[in-house]
XYZ file of C-alpha atoms in Angstrom:
346
model
C 127.322 76.203 166.233
C 128.806 79.290 164.594
C 127.264 82.781 164.976
C 124.994 83.705 162.006
C 126.538 86.129 159.683
C 124.423 89.043 158.995
C 124.596 91.317 155.825
C 122.448 94.291 155.425
C 121.633 95.865 151.992
C 120.487 99.314 152.110
C 119.841 101.998 149.363
C 117.167 104.279 147.995
C 113.730 103.219 146.655
C 114.272 101.539 143.143
C 118.074 101.183 143.467
C 117.695 97.498 142.657
C 118.500 95.816 146.036
C 116.313 92.775 145.531
C 117.392 92.185 142.029
C 121.095 92.357 142.971
C 120.478 89.962 145.853
C 118.594 87.470 143.692
C 121.541 87.637 141.073
C 124.191 86.824 143.560
C 122.311 83.743 145.271
C 123.439 81.274 142.620
C 127.033 81.810 143.476
C 126.417 80.213 146.986
C 127.159 76.417 147.354
C 123.780 74.317 147.163
C 124.213 73.429 150.967
C 124.650 76.904 151.881
C 121.615 78.196 153.916
C 120.511 81.998 153.172
C 117.280 83.733 154.698
C 116.260 86.947 153.490
C 114.455 89.474 155.824
C 112.917 92.267 153.880
C 111.635 95.651 155.089
C 109.175 97.588 152.714
C 106.776 100.457 152.466
C 102.956 99.476 152.114
C 101.201 96.187 152.505
C 102.013 94.271 149.192
C 104.345 91.351 149.554
C 105.789 91.724 146.089
C 109.648 91.116 146.441
C 109.074 88.209 148.819
C 107.076 86.413 146.000
C 110.127 86.959 143.684
C 112.424 85.860 146.136
C 110.439 82.583 147.213
C 111.004 81.553 143.743
C 114.877 81.684 144.425
C 116.916 79.206 146.039
C 116.613 80.890 149.460
C 116.032 78.856 152.530
C 113.266 81.314 153.600
C 111.883 84.713 153.221
C 110.387 87.100 155.872
C 108.825 90.329 155.241
C 108.351 93.386 157.540
C 105.871 95.787 156.077
C 104.177 99.233 156.615
C 107.183 101.138 158.467
C 110.961 101.338 158.810
C 112.640 98.780 161.005
C 115.531 100.985 161.940
C 113.103 102.905 164.196
C 109.351 102.278 164.600
C 109.649 98.599 163.861
C 112.851 97.883 165.645
C 111.082 95.530 167.951
C 109.595 93.467 164.985
C 113.077 93.298 163.434
C 114.623 91.840 166.615
C 111.794 89.245 166.741
C 112.149 88.290 163.249
C 115.915 87.802 163.653
C 115.300 85.429 166.641
C 112.686 83.586 165.006
C 114.803 82.961 161.974
C 117.734 81.702 164.333
C 115.400 79.464 166.117
C 113.674 77.998 163.002
C 116.563 77.836 160.558
C 119.885 78.870 161.969
C 121.175 79.604 158.560
C 124.747 80.382 157.430
C 123.651 83.893 156.614
C 120.921 86.402 156.989
C 120.525 89.105 154.323
C 118.352 92.115 155.696
C 117.091 94.297 152.873
C 116.103 97.518 154.316
C 113.347 99.987 153.040
C 114.442 102.734 150.943
C 114.310 105.149 153.885
C 116.441 103.224 156.491
C 119.352 104.761 158.350
C 121.970 102.170 157.918
C 124.145 103.424 160.847
C 121.155 103.150 163.250
C 120.191 99.625 162.292
C 123.789 98.546 162.389
C 124.171 99.580 165.983
C 120.998 97.821 166.805
C 122.414 94.601 165.223
C 125.449 94.982 167.162
C 123.483 95.085 170.423
C 121.695 91.967 169.428
C 125.152 90.386 168.584
C 126.374 91.254 172.249
C 123.069 90.137 173.883
C 122.999 86.672 172.362
C 126.196 85.821 170.985
C 124.426 84.201 168.224
C 124.720 86.762 165.280
C 127.608 88.366 163.939
C 127.126 91.618 161.833
C 129.350 91.224 158.421
C 128.826 94.500 156.742
C 126.462 97.181 155.518
C 126.049 97.290 151.688
C 124.653 100.339 149.810
C 123.287 99.933 146.478
C 123.466 103.147 144.289
C 121.039 103.581 141.213
C 123.585 105.323 138.920
C 120.770 106.245 136.535
C 118.890 108.296 139.202
C 121.307 109.114 141.945
C 121.683 112.705 141.052
C 118.143 113.345 141.151
C 117.006 111.935 144.455
C 120.408 112.674 146.324
C 119.459 116.370 145.891
C 116.037 115.984 147.518
C 116.811 113.077 150.174
C 118.974 113.448 153.272
C 118.354 109.702 153.663
C 120.059 108.800 150.392
C 123.085 110.796 151.507
C 122.970 109.291 154.681
C 122.743 105.740 153.109
C 125.952 106.568 150.915
C 127.978 107.983 153.828
C 127.617 105.293 156.396
C 128.337 102.008 154.634
C 131.030 99.282 154.293
C 130.777 99.086 150.584
C 128.946 101.053 147.864
C 127.753 98.884 144.883
C 126.935 101.056 141.708
C 123.854 99.371 139.997
C 122.341 100.375 136.705
C 125.546 102.016 135.220
C 125.635 100.088 131.768
C 123.015 102.438 130.421
C 124.550 105.605 131.914
C 126.710 107.856 129.742
C 130.249 107.850 130.899
C 130.143 111.651 131.732
C 126.985 111.036 133.817
C 128.638 107.984 135.646
C 131.892 110.176 136.294
C 129.566 112.883 137.852
C 127.843 110.092 140.153
C 131.072 108.802 141.308
C 132.389 112.333 142.053
C 129.340 112.823 144.364
C 130.105 109.612 146.066
C 133.633 110.304 146.623
C 132.506 113.656 148.256
C 130.127 111.974 150.411
C 132.357 108.984 151.220
C 135.778 109.027 150.056
C 137.387 106.077 151.767
C 134.701 103.358 151.240
C 135.342 100.982 148.337
C 133.204 101.180 145.296
C 132.264 98.287 142.791
C 130.240 97.837 139.825
C 127.363 95.350 139.640
C 126.850 93.446 136.464
C 123.465 93.406 134.910
C 123.431 89.685 134.740
C 125.559 88.170 137.693
C 125.500 91.076 140.033
C 128.613 91.202 142.123
C 131.249 88.577 143.111
C 130.282 87.093 146.541
C 134.009 87.609 147.794
C 133.504 91.328 147.417
C 129.966 91.454 149.236
C 130.517 88.929 152.063
C 132.999 88.063 154.728
C 134.024 91.715 155.020
C 133.668 91.444 159.065
C 133.053 95.226 159.409
C 134.651 96.644 162.396
C 132.471 99.766 161.897
C 129.091 100.720 163.725
C 130.260 99.594 167.252
C 129.199 102.755 168.884
C 126.058 104.845 168.312
C 126.288 107.360 165.524
C 125.687 111.007 166.285
C 122.666 111.413 163.706
C 120.827 114.642 163.529
C 117.051 114.202 164.354
C 115.052 113.531 161.311
C 111.561 112.220 160.685
C 112.961 110.086 157.801
C 110.249 107.437 157.777
C 107.909 110.206 156.528
C 110.380 111.183 153.703
C 108.374 109.029 151.406
C 104.701 109.110 151.089
C 102.877 105.824 150.135
C 99.338 105.069 148.592
C 97.647 101.976 147.608
C 95.722 101.456 144.446
C 93.092 98.683 144.212
C 90.657 97.349 141.609
C 88.636 94.247 142.155
C 89.059 94.040 145.994
C 87.408 95.226 149.094
C 89.839 97.170 151.609
C 89.775 97.203 155.318
C 91.951 98.666 157.981
C 93.388 96.424 160.725
C 94.459 98.338 163.751
C 96.978 96.622 165.713
C 100.908 96.257 166.531
C 100.807 98.195 169.766
C 103.938 98.155 171.919
C 102.848 94.734 173.291
C 101.519 93.663 169.740
C 102.850 91.114 167.407
C 104.767 93.683 165.207
C 106.558 95.364 168.192
C 107.522 98.956 168.253
C 104.844 101.680 167.770
C 101.363 101.138 166.990
C 100.226 101.298 163.237
C 97.562 100.215 160.846
C 97.596 97.748 157.979
C 95.531 97.773 154.920
C 94.105 94.343 154.364
C 92.644 93.245 151.117
C 89.729 90.883 150.337
C 89.937 89.855 146.863
C 87.006 88.325 144.873
C 87.125 85.134 143.178
C 89.272 85.048 139.874
C 86.121 84.657 137.544
C 84.637 87.662 139.321
C 87.687 89.844 138.588
C 88.034 91.868 135.402
C 91.574 91.937 134.236
C 93.487 94.892 132.867
C 94.460 95.413 129.181
C 98.250 95.336 128.866
C 98.380 98.334 126.640
C 96.190 100.421 129.120
C 98.667 99.632 131.946
C 101.778 100.605 129.989
C 100.111 103.725 128.838
C 99.397 104.643 132.518
C 103.025 103.971 133.453
C 104.408 105.977 130.682
C 102.453 108.864 132.042
C 103.969 108.793 135.490
C 106.500 111.496 136.686
C 109.631 109.918 137.887
C 110.494 113.307 139.619
C 107.511 112.945 141.969
C 106.754 109.207 141.842
C 109.654 107.054 142.634
C 108.356 103.373 142.898
C 105.218 101.472 141.843
C 105.087 97.676 142.847
C 102.342 95.143 143.074
C 100.122 92.551 141.366
C 98.222 93.182 138.243
C 95.944 90.772 136.371
C 96.420 91.191 132.586
C 94.149 90.392 129.666
C 93.588 88.393 127.557
C 95.128 85.563 129.421
C 93.816 86.887 132.841
C 97.012 85.789 134.499
C 98.542 87.785 137.698
C 101.746 89.445 137.050
C 104.285 91.060 139.521
C 104.897 94.797 138.543
C 108.104 96.558 139.497
C 108.335 100.015 138.110
C 111.042 102.612 139.311
C 112.057 106.015 137.723
C 110.379 105.087 134.395
C 111.654 101.582 134.123
C 109.422 98.474 134.673
C 109.338 94.778 134.822
C 106.480 92.278 134.634
C 107.184 88.829 135.976
C 104.491 86.189 135.776
C 103.275 85.358 139.461
C 103.143 81.832 140.962
C 100.038 82.921 142.813
C 97.182 82.639 140.276
C 94.260 81.366 142.330
C 92.808 84.500 144.010
C 93.886 88.024 143.283
C 92.355 91.562 142.801
C 92.850 93.062 139.334
C 95.064 95.636 140.646
C 96.857 95.894 144.155
C 99.770 98.431 143.797
C 101.822 100.268 146.133
C 102.805 103.935 144.921
C 105.762 105.569 146.678
C 107.097 109.155 146.119
C 108.025 112.583 147.372
C 105.654 113.768 150.182
C 103.227 116.440 149.194
C 104.116 116.178 145.663
C 102.414 112.899 144.319
C 98.687 112.820 145.596
C 97.087 114.418 142.527
C 99.431 112.280 140.347
C 98.493 109.044 141.967
C 94.800 109.692 141.793
C 95.376 110.426 138.111
C 97.187 107.281 137.705
C 94.407 105.294 139.458
C 91.947 106.865 137.204
C 93.673 105.643 134.074
C 93.800 102.269 135.404
C 90.067 102.342 136.781
C 91.212 101.841 140.369
C 90.650 103.627 143.589
C 93.314 105.093 145.957
C 93.703 104.307 149.537
C 96.042 105.761 152.127
């Protein structure tokens, strides 16, 4: 059997990686098997539920850490499980907003050499044209993502003034002059011929990266209402997650009839009050009145989407992961939770 092509999508928080991937999927032939492996902050499997409603063959999600470093063992295990269970035509890895693409790519090269069953196609970095100038100034990771990649995809450019877009492109050319740059369509994403089959020759040797505690660049909080949280301690070096030990926040939701939903206007008022300079991403599930149905919330830098969830049986009124600049957001998160009537958990 032919080796499985692996394409890595990286990009800062809220750049639109999941949305871009889902827009591109309909371009594949019906018989083409694609599996998505996602890595995300927090414990809320939001994007996986959206992805499962697409024509992907399968979706796997690695939570609560960065798989380019502390969860590298889990990433390798997940790839081997996908190989054994599906042997798809392609695996798309969607990194967390803090991942170092060069480090992850070299790990994939090692797995490629060890097994012969995988072939790294390319690293794709998604750039949020609307907010890149803000987070690029404060995030070494964002600059690293733009520097070590095979293709830069400019996302969310349609609403950006031409002058601002020129400035973003100037910064990208400064960081990475030689790498091709393409614009993504709001409706159809990017043509598959530009994203896949690149057969990158880069990242064959370890990159000389400066030491950085990049996994702590983003701080994460959970907001709950109508659920009982508990901490599960596991995932040691011999545990099921691989890598270093860490904790997971487990949520025990009450029955739907016992959960009081949230008024939509209250939610929107609370979202509008957020500071996008300190809080970069809010994602999770909310049960909205008067229909008392569960919606998937995706908020990034002031823009939000609410999609009806397919899981309507049991859910807390609120289960949100909030991500932002470490040391700047704790007070703001508590104020946001207070507006929603929820509680904050680390």
